[in-house]
Coordinates of C-alpha atoms in Angstrom, one line a residue:
Chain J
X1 CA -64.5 32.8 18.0
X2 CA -60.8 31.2 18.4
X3 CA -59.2 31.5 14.8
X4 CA -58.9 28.1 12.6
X5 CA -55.6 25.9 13.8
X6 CA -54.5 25.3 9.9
X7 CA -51.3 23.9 11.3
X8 CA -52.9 21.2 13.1
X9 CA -55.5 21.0 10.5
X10 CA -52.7 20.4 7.6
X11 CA -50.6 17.8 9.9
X12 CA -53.3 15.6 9.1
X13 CA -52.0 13.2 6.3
X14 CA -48.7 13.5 7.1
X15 CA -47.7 10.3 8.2
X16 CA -44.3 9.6 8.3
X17 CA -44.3 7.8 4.8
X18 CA -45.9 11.0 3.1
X19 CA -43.3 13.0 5.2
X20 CA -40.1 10.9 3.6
X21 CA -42.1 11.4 0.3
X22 CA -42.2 15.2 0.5
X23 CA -39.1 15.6 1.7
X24 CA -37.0 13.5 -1.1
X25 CA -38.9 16.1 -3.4
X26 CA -37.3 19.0 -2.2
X27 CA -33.6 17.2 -1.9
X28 CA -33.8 16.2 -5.3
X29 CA -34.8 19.7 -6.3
X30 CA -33.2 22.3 -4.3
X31 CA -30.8 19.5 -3.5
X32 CA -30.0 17.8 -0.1
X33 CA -26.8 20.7 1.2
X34 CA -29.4 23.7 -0.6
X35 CA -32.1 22.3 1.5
X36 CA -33.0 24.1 4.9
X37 CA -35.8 22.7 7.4
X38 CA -37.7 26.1 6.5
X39 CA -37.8 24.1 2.6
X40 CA -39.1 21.4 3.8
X41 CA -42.3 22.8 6.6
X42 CA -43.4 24.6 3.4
X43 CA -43.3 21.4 1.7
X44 CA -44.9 20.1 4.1
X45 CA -47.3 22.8 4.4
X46 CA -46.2 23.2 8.4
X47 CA -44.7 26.2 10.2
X48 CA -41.1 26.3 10.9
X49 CA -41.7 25.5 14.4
X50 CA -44.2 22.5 13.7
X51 CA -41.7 20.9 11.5
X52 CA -39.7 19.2 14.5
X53 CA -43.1 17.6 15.0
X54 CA -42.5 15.4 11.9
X55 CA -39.0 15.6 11.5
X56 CA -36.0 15.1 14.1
X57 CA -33.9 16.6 11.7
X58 CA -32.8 16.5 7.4
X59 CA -30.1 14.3 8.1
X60 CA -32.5 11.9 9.3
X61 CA -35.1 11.8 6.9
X62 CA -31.7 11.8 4.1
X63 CA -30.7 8.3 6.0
X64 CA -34.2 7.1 5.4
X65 CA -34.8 7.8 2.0
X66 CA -31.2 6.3 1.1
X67 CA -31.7 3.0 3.0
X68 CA -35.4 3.3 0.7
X69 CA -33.4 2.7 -2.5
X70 CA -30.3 0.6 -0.8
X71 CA -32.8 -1.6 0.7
X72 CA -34.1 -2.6 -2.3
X73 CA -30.7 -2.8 -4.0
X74 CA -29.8 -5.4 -1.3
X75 CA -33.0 -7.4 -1.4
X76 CA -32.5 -8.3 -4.8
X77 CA -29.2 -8.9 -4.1
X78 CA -30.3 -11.7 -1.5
X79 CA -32.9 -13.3 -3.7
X80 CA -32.7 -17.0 -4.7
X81 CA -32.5 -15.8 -8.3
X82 CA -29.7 -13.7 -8.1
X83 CA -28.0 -17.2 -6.9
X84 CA -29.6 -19.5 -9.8
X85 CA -28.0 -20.5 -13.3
X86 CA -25.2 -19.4 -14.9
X87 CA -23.5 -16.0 -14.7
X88 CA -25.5 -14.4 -17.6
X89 CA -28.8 -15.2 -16.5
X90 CA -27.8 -13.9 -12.7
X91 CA -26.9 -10.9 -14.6
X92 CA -29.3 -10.4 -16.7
X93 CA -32.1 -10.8 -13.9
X94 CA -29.8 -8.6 -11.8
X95 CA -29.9 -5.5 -14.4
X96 CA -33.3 -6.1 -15.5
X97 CA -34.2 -6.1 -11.9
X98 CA -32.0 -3.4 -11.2
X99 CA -34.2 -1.4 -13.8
X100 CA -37.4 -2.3 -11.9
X101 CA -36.3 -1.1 -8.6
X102 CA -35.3 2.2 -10.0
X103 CA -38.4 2.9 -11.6
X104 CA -40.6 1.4 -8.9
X105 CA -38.2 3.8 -6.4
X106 CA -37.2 6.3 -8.9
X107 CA -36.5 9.2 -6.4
X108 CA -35.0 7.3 -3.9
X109 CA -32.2 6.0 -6.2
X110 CA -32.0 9.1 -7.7
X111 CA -30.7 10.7 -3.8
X112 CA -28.7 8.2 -3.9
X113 CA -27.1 8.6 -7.3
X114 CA -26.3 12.3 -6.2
X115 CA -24.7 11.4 -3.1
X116 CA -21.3 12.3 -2.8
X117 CA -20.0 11.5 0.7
X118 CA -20.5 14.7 2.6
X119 CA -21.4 13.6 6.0
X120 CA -21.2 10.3 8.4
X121 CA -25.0 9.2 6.6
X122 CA -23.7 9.8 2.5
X123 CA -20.3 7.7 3.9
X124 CA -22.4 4.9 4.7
X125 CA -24.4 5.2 2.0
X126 CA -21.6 5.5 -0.6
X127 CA -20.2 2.3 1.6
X128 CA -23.4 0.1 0.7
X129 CA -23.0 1.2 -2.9
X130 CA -19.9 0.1 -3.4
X131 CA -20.5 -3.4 -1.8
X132 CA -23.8 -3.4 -4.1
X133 CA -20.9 -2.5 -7.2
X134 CA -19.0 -5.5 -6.1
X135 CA -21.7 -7.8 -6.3
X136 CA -22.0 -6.5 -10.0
X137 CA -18.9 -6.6 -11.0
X138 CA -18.3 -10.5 -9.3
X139 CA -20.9 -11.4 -11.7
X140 CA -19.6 -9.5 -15.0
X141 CA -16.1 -11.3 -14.4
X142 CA -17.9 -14.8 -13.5
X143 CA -19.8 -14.0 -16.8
X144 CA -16.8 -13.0 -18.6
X145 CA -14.7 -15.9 -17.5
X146 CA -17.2 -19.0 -18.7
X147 CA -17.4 -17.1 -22.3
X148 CA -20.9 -16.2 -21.6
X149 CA -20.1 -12.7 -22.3
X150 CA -17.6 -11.3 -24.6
X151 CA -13.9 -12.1 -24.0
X152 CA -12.7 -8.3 -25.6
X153 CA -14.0 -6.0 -22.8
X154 CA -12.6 -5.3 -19.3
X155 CA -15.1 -6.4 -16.8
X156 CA -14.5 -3.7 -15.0
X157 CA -15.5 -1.2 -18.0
X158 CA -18.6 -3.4 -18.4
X159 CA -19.9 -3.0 -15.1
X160 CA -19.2 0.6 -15.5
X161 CA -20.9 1.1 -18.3
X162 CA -24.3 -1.6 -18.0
X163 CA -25.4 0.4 -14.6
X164 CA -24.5 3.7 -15.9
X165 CA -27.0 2.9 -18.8
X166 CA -29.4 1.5 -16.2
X167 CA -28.8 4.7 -13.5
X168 CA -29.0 7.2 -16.6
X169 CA -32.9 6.4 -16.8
X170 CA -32.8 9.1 -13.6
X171 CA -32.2 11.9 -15.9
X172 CA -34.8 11.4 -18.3
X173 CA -37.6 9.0 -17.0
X174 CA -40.8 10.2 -16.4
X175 CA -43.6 8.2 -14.6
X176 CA -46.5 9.6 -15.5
X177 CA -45.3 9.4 -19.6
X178 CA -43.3 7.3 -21.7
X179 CA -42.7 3.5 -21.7
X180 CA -43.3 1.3 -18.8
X181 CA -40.6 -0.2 -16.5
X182 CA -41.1 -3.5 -18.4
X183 CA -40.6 -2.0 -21.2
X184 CA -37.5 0.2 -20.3
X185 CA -35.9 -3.0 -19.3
X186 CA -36.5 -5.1 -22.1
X187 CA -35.4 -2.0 -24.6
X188 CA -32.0 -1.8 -22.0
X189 CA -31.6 -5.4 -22.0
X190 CA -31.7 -5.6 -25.7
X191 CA -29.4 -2.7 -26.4
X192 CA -26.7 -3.8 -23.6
X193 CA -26.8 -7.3 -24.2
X194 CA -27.7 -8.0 -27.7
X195 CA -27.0 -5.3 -29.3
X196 CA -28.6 -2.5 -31.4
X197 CA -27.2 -3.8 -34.9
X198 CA -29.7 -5.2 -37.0
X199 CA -29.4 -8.8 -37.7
X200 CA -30.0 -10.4 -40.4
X201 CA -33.0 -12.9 -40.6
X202 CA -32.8 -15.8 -39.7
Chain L
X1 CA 9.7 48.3 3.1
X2 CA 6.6 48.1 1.4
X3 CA 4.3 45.4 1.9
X4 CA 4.7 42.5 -0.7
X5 CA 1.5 42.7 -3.2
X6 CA 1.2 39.2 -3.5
X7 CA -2.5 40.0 -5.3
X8 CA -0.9 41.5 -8.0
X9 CA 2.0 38.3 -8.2
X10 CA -1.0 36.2 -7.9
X11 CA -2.7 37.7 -10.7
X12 CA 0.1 36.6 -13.1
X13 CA -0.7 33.6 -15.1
X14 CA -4.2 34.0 -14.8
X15 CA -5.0 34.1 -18.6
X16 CA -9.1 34.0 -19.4
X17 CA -8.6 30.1 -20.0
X18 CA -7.3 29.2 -16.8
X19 CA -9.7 31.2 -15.4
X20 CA -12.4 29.2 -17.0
X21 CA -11.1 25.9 -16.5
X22 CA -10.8 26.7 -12.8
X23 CA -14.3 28.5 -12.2
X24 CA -15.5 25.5 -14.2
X25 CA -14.0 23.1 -11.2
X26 CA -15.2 25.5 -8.6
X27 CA -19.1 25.0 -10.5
X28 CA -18.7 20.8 -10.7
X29 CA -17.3 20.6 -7.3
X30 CA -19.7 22.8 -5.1
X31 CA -22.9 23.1 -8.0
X32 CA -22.9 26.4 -10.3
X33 CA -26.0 28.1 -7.7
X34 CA -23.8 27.2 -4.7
X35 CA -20.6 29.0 -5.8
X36 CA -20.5 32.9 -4.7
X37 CA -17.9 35.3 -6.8
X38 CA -15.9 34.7 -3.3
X39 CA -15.5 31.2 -4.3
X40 CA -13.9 32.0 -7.1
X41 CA -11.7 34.5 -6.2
X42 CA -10.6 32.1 -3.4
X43 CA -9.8 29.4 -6.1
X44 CA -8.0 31.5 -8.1
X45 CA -6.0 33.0 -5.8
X46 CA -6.9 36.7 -5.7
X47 CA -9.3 38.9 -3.0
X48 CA -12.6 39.3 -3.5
X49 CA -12.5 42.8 -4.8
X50 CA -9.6 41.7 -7.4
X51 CA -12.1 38.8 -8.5
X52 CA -13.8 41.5 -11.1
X53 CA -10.5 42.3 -12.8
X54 CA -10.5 38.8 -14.1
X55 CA -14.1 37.8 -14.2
X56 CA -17.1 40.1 -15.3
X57 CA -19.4 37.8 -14.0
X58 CA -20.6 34.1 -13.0
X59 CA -23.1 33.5 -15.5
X60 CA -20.6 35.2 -18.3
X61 CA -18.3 32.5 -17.4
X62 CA -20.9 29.5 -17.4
X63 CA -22.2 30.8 -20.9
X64 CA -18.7 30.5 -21.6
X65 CA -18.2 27.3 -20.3
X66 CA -21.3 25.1 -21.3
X67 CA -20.3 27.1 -25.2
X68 CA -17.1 24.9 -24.8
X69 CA -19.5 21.9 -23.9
X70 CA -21.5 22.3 -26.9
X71 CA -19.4 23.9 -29.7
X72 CA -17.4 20.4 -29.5
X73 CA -20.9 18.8 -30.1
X74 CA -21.8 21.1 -33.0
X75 CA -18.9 21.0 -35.1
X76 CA -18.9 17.3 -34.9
X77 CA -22.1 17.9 -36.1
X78 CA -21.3 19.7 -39.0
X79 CA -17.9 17.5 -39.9
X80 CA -18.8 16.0 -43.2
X81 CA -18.5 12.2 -41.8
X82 CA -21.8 13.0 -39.6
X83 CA -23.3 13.0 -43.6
X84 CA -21.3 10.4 -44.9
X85 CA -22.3 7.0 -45.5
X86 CA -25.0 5.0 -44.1
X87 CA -27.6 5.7 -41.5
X88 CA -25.9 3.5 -38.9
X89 CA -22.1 4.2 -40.1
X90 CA -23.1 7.8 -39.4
X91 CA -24.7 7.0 -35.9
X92 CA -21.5 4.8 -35.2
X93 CA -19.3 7.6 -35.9
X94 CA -21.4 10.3 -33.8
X95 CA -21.3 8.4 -30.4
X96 CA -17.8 7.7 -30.9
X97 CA -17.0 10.6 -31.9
X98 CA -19.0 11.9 -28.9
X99 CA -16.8 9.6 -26.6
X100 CA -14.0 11.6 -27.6
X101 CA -15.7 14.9 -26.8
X102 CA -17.0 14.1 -23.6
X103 CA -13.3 12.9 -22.4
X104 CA -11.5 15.8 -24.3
X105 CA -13.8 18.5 -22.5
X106 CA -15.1 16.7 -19.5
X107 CA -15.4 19.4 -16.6
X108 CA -17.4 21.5 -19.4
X109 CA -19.5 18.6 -20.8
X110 CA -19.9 17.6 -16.9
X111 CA -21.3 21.3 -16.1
X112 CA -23.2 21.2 -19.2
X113 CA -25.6 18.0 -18.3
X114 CA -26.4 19.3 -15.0
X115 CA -27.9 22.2 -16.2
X116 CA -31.3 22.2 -15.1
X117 CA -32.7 26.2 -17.0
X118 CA -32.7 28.4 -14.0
X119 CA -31.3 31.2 -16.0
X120 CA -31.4 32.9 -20.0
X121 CA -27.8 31.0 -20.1
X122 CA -28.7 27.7 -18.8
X123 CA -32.3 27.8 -21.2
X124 CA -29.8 28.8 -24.3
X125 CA -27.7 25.7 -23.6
X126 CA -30.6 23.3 -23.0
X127 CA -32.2 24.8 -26.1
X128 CA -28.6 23.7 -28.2
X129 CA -28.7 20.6 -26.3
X130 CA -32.4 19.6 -27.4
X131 CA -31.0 20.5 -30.8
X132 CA -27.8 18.1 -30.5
X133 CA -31.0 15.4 -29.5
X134 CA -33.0 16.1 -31.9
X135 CA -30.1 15.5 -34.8
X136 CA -29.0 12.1 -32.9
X137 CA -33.1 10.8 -33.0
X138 CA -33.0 11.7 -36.5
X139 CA -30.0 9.5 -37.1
X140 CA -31.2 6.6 -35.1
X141 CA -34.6 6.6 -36.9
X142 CA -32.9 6.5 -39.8
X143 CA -31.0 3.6 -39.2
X144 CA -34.3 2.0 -37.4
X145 CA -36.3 2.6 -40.7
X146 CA -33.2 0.9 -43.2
X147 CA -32.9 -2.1 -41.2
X148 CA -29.1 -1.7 -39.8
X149 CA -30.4 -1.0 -36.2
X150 CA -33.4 -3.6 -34.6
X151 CA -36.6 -2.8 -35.6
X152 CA -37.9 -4.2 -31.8
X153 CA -36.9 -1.3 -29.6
X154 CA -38.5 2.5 -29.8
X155 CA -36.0 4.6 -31.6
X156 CA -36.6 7.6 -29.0
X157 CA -35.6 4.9 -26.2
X158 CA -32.7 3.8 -28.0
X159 CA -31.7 7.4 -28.4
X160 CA -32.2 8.0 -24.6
X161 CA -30.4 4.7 -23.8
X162 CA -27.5 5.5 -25.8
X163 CA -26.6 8.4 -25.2
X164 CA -27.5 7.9 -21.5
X165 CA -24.6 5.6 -21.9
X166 CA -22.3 7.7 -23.5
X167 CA -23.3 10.6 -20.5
X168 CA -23.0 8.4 -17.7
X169 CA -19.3 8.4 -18.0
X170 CA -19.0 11.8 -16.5
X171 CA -19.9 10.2 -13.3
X172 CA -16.9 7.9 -12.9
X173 CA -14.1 8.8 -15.4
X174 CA -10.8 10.2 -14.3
X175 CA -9.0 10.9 -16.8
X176 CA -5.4 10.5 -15.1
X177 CA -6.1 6.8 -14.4
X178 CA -8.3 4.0 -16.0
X179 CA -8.7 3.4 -19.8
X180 CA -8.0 5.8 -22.8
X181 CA -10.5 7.8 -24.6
X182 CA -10.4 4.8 -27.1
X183 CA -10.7 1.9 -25.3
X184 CA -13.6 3.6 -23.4
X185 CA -15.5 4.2 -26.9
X186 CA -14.2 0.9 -27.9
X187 CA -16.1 -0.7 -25.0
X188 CA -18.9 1.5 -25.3
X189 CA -19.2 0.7 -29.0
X190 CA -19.1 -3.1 -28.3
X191 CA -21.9 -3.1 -26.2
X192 CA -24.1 -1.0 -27.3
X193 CA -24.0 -1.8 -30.8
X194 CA -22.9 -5.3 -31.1
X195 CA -24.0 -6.5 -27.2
X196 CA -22.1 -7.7 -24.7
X197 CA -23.5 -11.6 -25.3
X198 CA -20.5 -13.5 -26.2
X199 CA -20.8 -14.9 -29.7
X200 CA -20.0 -19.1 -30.6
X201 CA -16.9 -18.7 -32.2
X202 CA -17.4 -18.6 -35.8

């Protein structure tokens, strides 16, 4: 009797969806450069030969799973309401949003938050990011300039520090415990742009 | 003529703090598990075999380091205006306070939050930093249960929030450009506790 094929066998469910999903696993934990393509076919649950099967190569898979959390960076970014009201609203649907996305992509934008510009594929992901800061920080200035937010901080601080509150949720946020996205951004939104100091009743 | 010993030349100037603060560049810039005792002997300027005169060992130096990391945490800690005043006057201080820190000691702090427990060293530190944690959602509940914080968002979020704020700064600071320890705590202050909604003039 011919022995079992538990390669072939174990291929089965790995589309290339489940493959990108695997695969951002091991990056964020062994971390992308500490990552060989022996990590990922046992992953993957594939011999080292099989692996080329799923994956023409790490870099690849790295491009996909950054464009993953880009992508949805830039959608928002287009939406009509990112374009409608005045500067605080945008920016308030933008971070709350922003919030969302990271969550609902949570190991995609944390890749991307590790990224440092090591190859051709970080380069042009550290490229988008930087056009995706600029939107941000047109909108804080915007903001800042009709008095809609305070007069007494840079803008550029601002930006700094609203999406390094919003990106720091990666170090912490657990899916399967703890609060929801909804309420992650309402408790972010409160803190950032009302403030934490108790008011007084009205 | 004998050879030159430039080893031995090198080796001048290479008192235990410089060797710290330049392992502790070698662990940001290429991860603490990717640097080899090669690294380090390159960066400071010796040969490998030289490398044990200075240093007994990696972890002995990242012990080291993430100590310098959390020893500013602690004694701030146990400074008597951490127990003076009221719950939020306290929780104000702290975070500045913790501004400060972060920017006075940044490589170290930097190593220290991207320990992740792979060793006896980096469970110690995470065990000191859980403790720092626990005293800072102490304080905010505190402030939560007297009124001077909003009532509205969890006090372990706001904990996480805040002091994912204060962290996040690690990411983008340089400290030979761009605003003071100050005005960066200044800012950080602003927003976090008063919000960065600007206020009808009074």
């Amino acid at each position: 009797m011919a022995p079992p094929t538990p390669t072939r066998h174990r291929k089965r469910g790995h589309d290339p969806e489940s493959v990108l999903s695997i695969a951002v696993g091991v990056f964020n934990e062994r971390g992308y450069d500490g990552t060989s393509m022996e990590d990922l076919a046992r992953a993957l649950g594939v011999t080292k030969s099989a692996i080329y099967y799923h994956v023409p190569g790490k870099e690849q898979l790295l491009a996909r799973a950054l464009d993953r959390a880009l992508d949805g960076l830039f959608e928002m970014v287009a939406d009509q309401r990112a374009a409608t009201g005045t500067a605080i609203e945008r920016l308030e649907w933008v971070v709350r949003q922003s919030v969302r996305i990271l969550i609902d992509r949570l190991p995609y934008v944390t890749l991307l938050l590790r990224v440092r510009g090591n190859s051709a594929t970080e380069q042009a992901a550290l490229q988008r990011r930087r056009e995706f800061d600029r939107f941000i920080s047109h909108l804080v200035k915007e903001a800042a300039a009709d008095g809609s937010i305070r007069p007494d901080v840079d803008p550029a601080l601002v930006t700094r520090l609203l999406f390094g509150t919003v990106n720091s949720i990666t170090e912490w946020y657990q899916p399967a415990r703890g609060a929801s996205a909804d309420d992650l951004a309402d408790a972010l939104m409160k803190m950032t742009f009302d403030g934490l100091r108790g008011r007084p009743a009205a």
